[in-house]
């Protein structure tokens, strides 16, 4: 088994069977690894020992059942004396290492000129710290493996590159007061999350609002609402409480989501009031 900091680790992640492109890429890389190993006359068990992983894991990677990590490919390149050719396959692997749905969402967020998000029961993934995201993912039932938790946290954090884009998109978020008060991951993690929200909220292209608990019903009580608008004037939206929760590009349905999101923003605290509220909550934590 591979060892990293004393912990037994897997060489990579499970392949998403519904991701045709990802399956093809990982299968091709696996075949290349197997052919090179056999070309030098090295058995799977011997190769596994050389790279620091078990024989079973070697077969899974070579069979396209496991997405190899970059360090696995680099070590295999050294052992098989491939001259950098195996290491170079990471350029293909890294494009499919995250689940298909995450990649598609990140692609849309990377193209949008305007993003609006309301979430009723958690902090938007774009706003989560690594520790907060990890605590949420680890709370899932049935539980994910530690390897999959790492993968999902990394994928979620990778989406935050949307804040670094130039020109910067317009980003606005509405957060429920209750999720800000929930000590996900413990008090220290909660404090770090609140501090991160204040930092992001100070960005000129970001508007952050808080929906107070003591307020009347609003159109977002059914769950999440997302709206993304693109340079060519098109848009895509989704709401847990409309259109079966599926993404829509229909202008009439988008108008409904825009009306709901607009009503939510109007009912929430102003950005200035929201910042003051988060600062007050941070002082109480």
Short mmCIF file of C-alpha atoms in Angstrom, two decimals:
data_model
loop_
_atom_site.label_atom_id
_atom_site.label_comp_id
_atom_site.label_asym_id
_atom_site.label_seq_id
_atom_site.Cartn_x
_atom_site.Cartn_y
_atom_site.Cartn_z
CA UNK A 1 0.00 0.00 0.00
CA UNK A 2 1.13 3.57 -0.62
CA UNK A 3 2.09 5.60 2.40
CA UNK A 4 1.71 9.37 2.76
CA UNK A 5 2.52 10.90 6.10
CA UNK A 6 2.04 7.55 7.79
CA UNK A 7 -1.46 7.05 6.37
CA UNK A 8 -2.26 4.19 3.99
CA UNK A 9 -3.54 5.76 0.78
CA UNK A 10 -5.14 4.72 -2.48
CA UNK A 11 -3.41 5.54 -5.78
CA UNK A 12 -6.45 7.45 -7.00
CA UNK A 13 -10.22 7.78 -7.16
CA UNK A 14 -13.08 5.66 -8.40
CA UNK A 15 -14.07 6.23 -12.03
CA UNK A 16 -17.55 7.65 -12.62
CA UNK A 17 -19.25 5.03 -14.85
CA UNK A 18 -21.58 7.68 -16.29
CA UNK A 19 -18.67 9.80 -17.49
CA UNK A 20 -17.95 8.39 -20.96
CA UNK A 21 -15.07 10.75 -21.67
CA UNK A 22 -13.50 10.15 -18.26
CA UNK A 23 -13.85 6.38 -18.60
CA UNK A 24 -12.13 6.47 -22.01
CA UNK A 25 -9.24 8.65 -20.79
CA UNK A 26 -8.54 6.55 -17.70
CA UNK A 27 -8.82 3.30 -19.66
CA UNK A 28 -6.26 4.57 -22.18
CA UNK A 29 -3.82 5.64 -19.47
CA UNK A 30 -4.26 2.30 -17.73
CA UNK A 31 -3.47 0.39 -20.93
CA UNK A 32 -0.34 2.47 -21.47
CA UNK A 33 0.85 1.67 -17.96
CA UNK A 34 0.22 -2.04 -18.42
CA UNK A 35 1.97 -2.21 -21.81
CA UNK A 36 5.05 -0.43 -20.47
CA UNK A 37 5.18 -2.62 -17.37
CA UNK A 38 4.94 -5.78 -19.47
CA UNK A 39 7.48 -4.43 -21.96
CA UNK A 40 10.14 -4.30 -19.24
CA UNK A 41 9.16 -7.74 -17.97
CA UNK A 42 7.89 -6.57 -14.58
CA UNK A 43 5.07 -8.43 -12.82
CA UNK A 44 2.21 -6.46 -11.25
CA UNK A 45 3.24 -7.43 -7.72
CA UNK A 46 6.84 -6.40 -8.37
CA UNK A 47 5.76 -3.12 -9.94
CA UNK A 48 3.36 -2.43 -7.06
CA UNK A 49 6.15 -2.93 -4.54
CA UNK A 50 8.40 -0.60 -6.53
CA UNK A 51 5.86 2.24 -6.70
CA UNK A 52 4.59 1.69 -3.16
CA UNK A 53 1.12 0.24 -3.81
CA UNK A 54 -0.52 -3.16 -3.58
CA UNK A 55 -0.86 -5.53 -6.53
CA UNK A 56 -4.65 -5.21 -6.47
CA UNK A 57 -4.45 -1.44 -6.84
CA UNK A 58 -2.03 -1.80 -9.75
CA UNK A 59 -4.56 -3.99 -11.57
CA UNK A 60 -7.35 -1.48 -10.86
CA UNK A 61 -5.35 1.42 -12.33
CA UNK A 62 -4.28 -0.62 -15.35
CA UNK A 63 -7.86 -1.83 -15.85
CA UNK A 64 -9.21 1.72 -15.92
CA UNK A 65 -11.11 1.26 -12.66
CA UNK A 66 -9.09 3.77 -10.68
CA UNK A 67 -8.03 7.35 -11.50
CA UNK A 68 -4.30 7.59 -10.73
CA UNK A 69 -2.90 10.48 -8.75
CA UNK A 70 -0.08 12.58 -10.17
CA UNK A 71 2.44 11.13 -7.73
CA UNK A 72 1.50 7.60 -8.82
CA UNK A 73 2.17 8.46 -12.46
CA UNK A 74 5.45 10.18 -11.62
CA UNK A 75 6.64 7.19 -9.60
CA UNK A 76 5.58 4.78 -12.36
CA UNK A 77 7.51 6.91 -14.88
CA UNK A 78 10.66 6.56 -12.78
CA UNK A 79 10.29 2.81 -12.16
CA UNK A 80 9.56 2.05 -15.82
CA UNK A 81 12.15 4.57 -17.08
CA UNK A 82 9.58 6.09 -19.42
CA UNK A 83 11.45 9.35 -19.88
CA UNK A 84 8.54 11.53 -18.82
CA UNK A 85 5.94 9.96 -21.12
CA UNK A 86 3.92 8.45 -18.28
CA UNK A 87 4.18 11.60 -16.18
CA UNK A 88 2.85 13.55 -19.15
CA UNK A 89 -0.42 11.60 -19.08
CA UNK A 90 -1.36 13.65 -16.00
CA UNK A 91 -2.36 16.46 -18.37
CA UNK A 92 -5.18 14.22 -19.61
CA UNK A 93 -5.98 12.64 -16.26
CA UNK A 94 -6.37 15.94 -14.40
CA UNK A 95 -9.11 17.02 -16.80
CA UNK A 96 -11.31 14.10 -15.74
CA UNK A 97 -10.26 13.56 -12.12
CA UNK A 98 -13.40 15.28 -10.77
CA UNK A 99 -16.94 13.92 -11.25
CA UNK A 100 -18.64 14.90 -14.51
CA UNK A 101 -21.31 17.03 -12.82
CA UNK A 102 -18.67 19.02 -10.93
CA UNK A 103 -16.67 19.62 -14.11
CA UNK A 104 -19.76 20.78 -15.98
CA UNK A 105 -20.75 23.16 -13.18
CA UNK A 106 -17.23 24.57 -12.94
CA UNK A 107 -17.19 25.10 -16.71
CA UNK A 108 -20.45 27.06 -16.61
CA UNK A 109 -19.26 29.14 -13.65
CA UNK A 110 -16.04 29.86 -15.53
CA UNK A 111 -17.99 31.26 -18.50
CA UNK A 112 -20.70 33.21 -16.67
CA UNK A 113 -20.61 37.00 -16.39
CA UNK A 114 -23.17 36.96 -13.59
CA UNK A 115 -23.87 34.34 -10.93
CA UNK A 116 -26.62 34.46 -8.33
CA UNK A 117 -27.04 31.82 -5.62
CA UNK A 118 -29.43 31.26 -2.75
CA UNK A 119 -29.13 28.14 -0.58
CA UNK A 120 -31.57 27.45 2.23
CA UNK A 121 -29.72 24.84 4.29
CA UNK A 122 -25.99 25.39 3.79
CA UNK A 123 -23.36 27.88 2.71
CA UNK A 124 -22.85 27.96 -1.06
CA UNK A 125 -20.00 25.69 -2.17
CA UNK A 126 -18.29 28.68 -3.81
CA UNK A 127 -18.04 30.33 -0.39
CA UNK A 128 -16.94 27.37 1.73
CA UNK A 129 -13.52 27.04 3.32
CA UNK A 130 -11.70 23.73 2.94
CA UNK A 131 -12.37 22.80 6.58
CA UNK A 132 -16.07 23.68 6.37
CA UNK A 133 -16.47 21.70 3.14
CA UNK A 134 -14.68 18.70 4.62
CA UNK A 135 -16.91 18.69 7.70
CA UNK A 136 -20.06 18.78 5.56
CA UNK A 137 -18.88 16.02 3.22
CA UNK A 138 -17.72 13.81 6.09
CA UNK A 139 -21.18 14.09 7.66
CA UNK A 140 -22.81 12.32 4.69
CA UNK A 141 -24.53 8.98 5.21
CA UNK A 142 -23.56 6.45 4.06
CA UNK A 143 -20.08 7.89 4.60
CA UNK A 144 -17.63 8.50 1.78
CA UNK A 145 -14.16 6.96 1.89
CA UNK A 146 -11.41 9.30 3.08
CA UNK A 147 -10.03 9.25 -0.46
CA UNK A 148 -13.34 10.38 -1.95
CA UNK A 149 -13.69 13.06 0.73
CA UNK A 150 -10.31 14.47 -0.32
CA UNK A 151 -11.37 14.39 -3.95
CA UNK A 152 -14.67 16.17 -3.31
CA UNK A 153 -13.09 18.86 -1.13
CA UNK A 154 -10.43 19.53 -3.77
CA UNK A 155 -13.07 19.70 -6.50
CA UNK A 156 -15.16 22.16 -4.50
CA UNK A 157 -12.20 24.43 -3.80
CA UNK A 158 -11.16 24.33 -7.46
CA UNK A 159 -14.41 26.10 -8.35
CA UNK A 160 -13.29 29.15 -6.37
CA UNK A 161 -11.09 30.22 -9.29
CA UNK A 162 -14.23 32.07 -10.42
CA UNK A 163 -13.21 34.80 -7.94
CA UNK A 164 -9.86 35.21 -9.69
CA UNK A 165 -11.17 35.72 -13.22
CA UNK A 166 -10.33 38.83 -15.20
CA UNK A 167 -12.63 40.47 -16.10
CA UNK A 168 -14.38 39.55 -12.89
CA UNK A 169 -17.97 38.27 -13.06
CA UNK A 170 -20.72 39.77 -10.94
CA UNK A 171 -21.40 37.42 -8.02
CA UNK A 172 -24.22 37.66 -5.51
CA UNK A 173 -25.18 35.30 -2.72
CA UNK A 174 -28.00 35.12 -0.17
CA UNK A 175 -27.26 33.07 2.95
CA UNK A 176 -29.69 32.03 5.65
CA UNK A 177 -28.85 33.19 9.18
CA UNK A 178 -29.36 29.66 10.51
CA UNK A 179 -26.51 28.19 8.43
CA UNK A 180 -24.14 30.90 9.65
CA UNK A 181 -24.95 30.03 13.26
CA UNK A 182 -24.45 26.29 12.79
CA UNK A 183 -20.95 25.36 14.13
CA UNK A 184 -20.05 23.01 11.28
CA UNK A 185 -16.69 21.42 12.08
CA UNK A 186 -16.48 23.09 15.50
CA UNK A 187 -16.05 26.64 16.76
CA UNK A 188 -12.68 27.31 15.14
CA UNK A 189 -13.86 26.12 11.72
CA UNK A 190 -17.00 28.23 12.12
CA UNK A 191 -14.92 31.32 12.94
CA UNK A 192 -12.66 30.74 9.93
CA UNK A 193 -15.73 30.37 7.71
CA UNK A 194 -17.25 33.62 8.97
CA UNK A 195 -13.94 35.43 8.47
CA UNK A 196 -13.77 34.07 4.93
CA UNK A 197 -17.28 35.34 4.19
CA UNK A 198 -16.30 38.83 5.37
CA UNK A 199 -13.19 38.73 3.19
CA UNK A 200 -15.09 37.62 0.09
CA UNK A 201 -17.87 40.11 0.79
CA UNK A 202 -15.35 42.97 0.54
CA UNK A 203 -14.57 42.13 -3.09
CA UNK A 204 -15.97 44.80 -5.42
CA UNK A 205 -17.69 42.27 -7.69
CA UNK A 206 -19.31 40.32 -4.84
CA UNK A 207 -22.61 41.08 -3.12
CA UNK A 208 -23.32 39.04 -0.01
CA UNK A 209 -26.64 39.20 1.85
CA UNK A 210 -28.03 37.44 4.90
CA UNK A 211 -31.66 36.31 5.23
CA UNK A 212 -32.61 36.77 8.90
CA UNK A 213 -34.39 33.93 10.64
CA UNK A 214 -37.03 36.25 12.03
CA UNK A 215 -38.67 37.07 8.73
CA UNK A 216 -41.77 36.19 6.78
CA UNK A 217 -41.93 33.34 4.27
CA UNK A 218 -40.12 33.95 0.99
CA UNK A 219 -39.88 32.18 -2.43
CA UNK A 220 -36.71 30.30 -1.45
CA UNK A 221 -38.09 28.14 1.34
CA UNK A 222 -38.19 25.16 -1.04
CA UNK A 223 -34.40 25.13 -1.36
CA UNK A 224 -31.61 26.24 -3.64
CA UNK A 225 -31.85 28.72 -6.51
CA UNK A 226 -29.00 29.26 -9.01
CA UNK A 227 -28.87 31.68 -11.93
CA UNK A 228 -25.96 31.99 -14.36
CA UNK A 229 -25.86 34.53 -17.20
CA UNK A 230 -23.40 34.45 -20.11
CA UNK A 231 -21.77 37.02 -22.42
CA UNK A 232 -24.01 36.13 -25.37
CA UNK A 233 -27.17 36.96 -23.41
CA UNK A 234 -28.14 33.35 -22.68
CA UNK A 235 -28.67 32.01 -19.19
CA UNK A 236 -29.24 28.84 -17.23
CA UNK A 237 -31.04 28.42 -13.93
CA UNK A 238 -32.09 25.78 -11.45
CA UNK A 239 -34.29 25.62 -8.39
CA UNK A 240 -35.08 22.76 -6.04
CA UNK A 241 -38.67 23.94 -5.93
CA UNK A 242 -39.34 24.36 -9.66
CA UNK A 243 -39.16 22.41 -12.91
CA UNK A 244 -38.27 19.12 -11.17
CA UNK A 245 -35.04 20.69 -9.93
CA UNK A 246 -33.46 20.39 -13.38
CA UNK A 247 -31.39 23.11 -15.10
CA UNK A 248 -33.43 25.22 -17.52
CA UNK A 249 -32.66 27.62 -20.35
CA UNK A 250 -36.30 28.31 -21.20
CA UNK A 251 -36.81 32.13 -21.10
CA UNK A 252 -40.20 31.85 -19.39
CA UNK A 253 -38.88 29.54 -16.68
CA UNK A 254 -35.80 31.69 -16.20
CA UNK A 255 -38.05 34.70 -15.71
CA UNK A 256 -39.84 32.85 -12.90
CA UNK A 257 -36.54 32.04 -11.21
CA UNK A 258 -35.37 35.64 -11.60
CA UNK A 259 -38.58 36.88 -9.97
CA UNK A 260 -38.12 34.47 -7.06
CA UNK A 261 -34.46 35.32 -6.61
CA UNK A 262 -35.20 39.04 -6.83
CA UNK A 263 -37.84 38.72 -4.11
CA UNK A 264 -35.37 36.85 -1.90
CA UNK A 265 -32.71 39.53 -2.34
CA UNK A 266 -35.24 42.27 -1.59
CA UNK A 267 -36.29 40.55 1.65
CA UNK A 268 -32.75 39.86 2.87
CA UNK A 269 -30.56 42.30 4.80
CA UNK A 270 -28.65 44.81 2.70
CA UNK A 271 -24.97 44.03 1.97
CA UNK A 272 -23.87 46.56 4.61
CA UNK A 273 -26.30 45.18 7.19
CA UNK A 274 -25.23 41.63 6.29
CA UNK A 275 -21.55 42.41 6.81
CA UNK A 276 -22.32 43.98 10.18
CA UNK A 277 -24.41 40.95 11.14
CA UNK A 278 -21.59 38.51 10.28
CA UNK A 279 -19.09 40.63 12.23
CA UNK A 280 -21.43 40.59 15.22
CA UNK A 281 -21.88 36.83 14.96
CA UNK A 282 -18.12 36.38 14.71
CA UNK A 283 -17.72 38.36 17.91
CA UNK A 284 -20.22 36.09 19.66
CA UNK A 285 -18.53 32.87 18.46
#
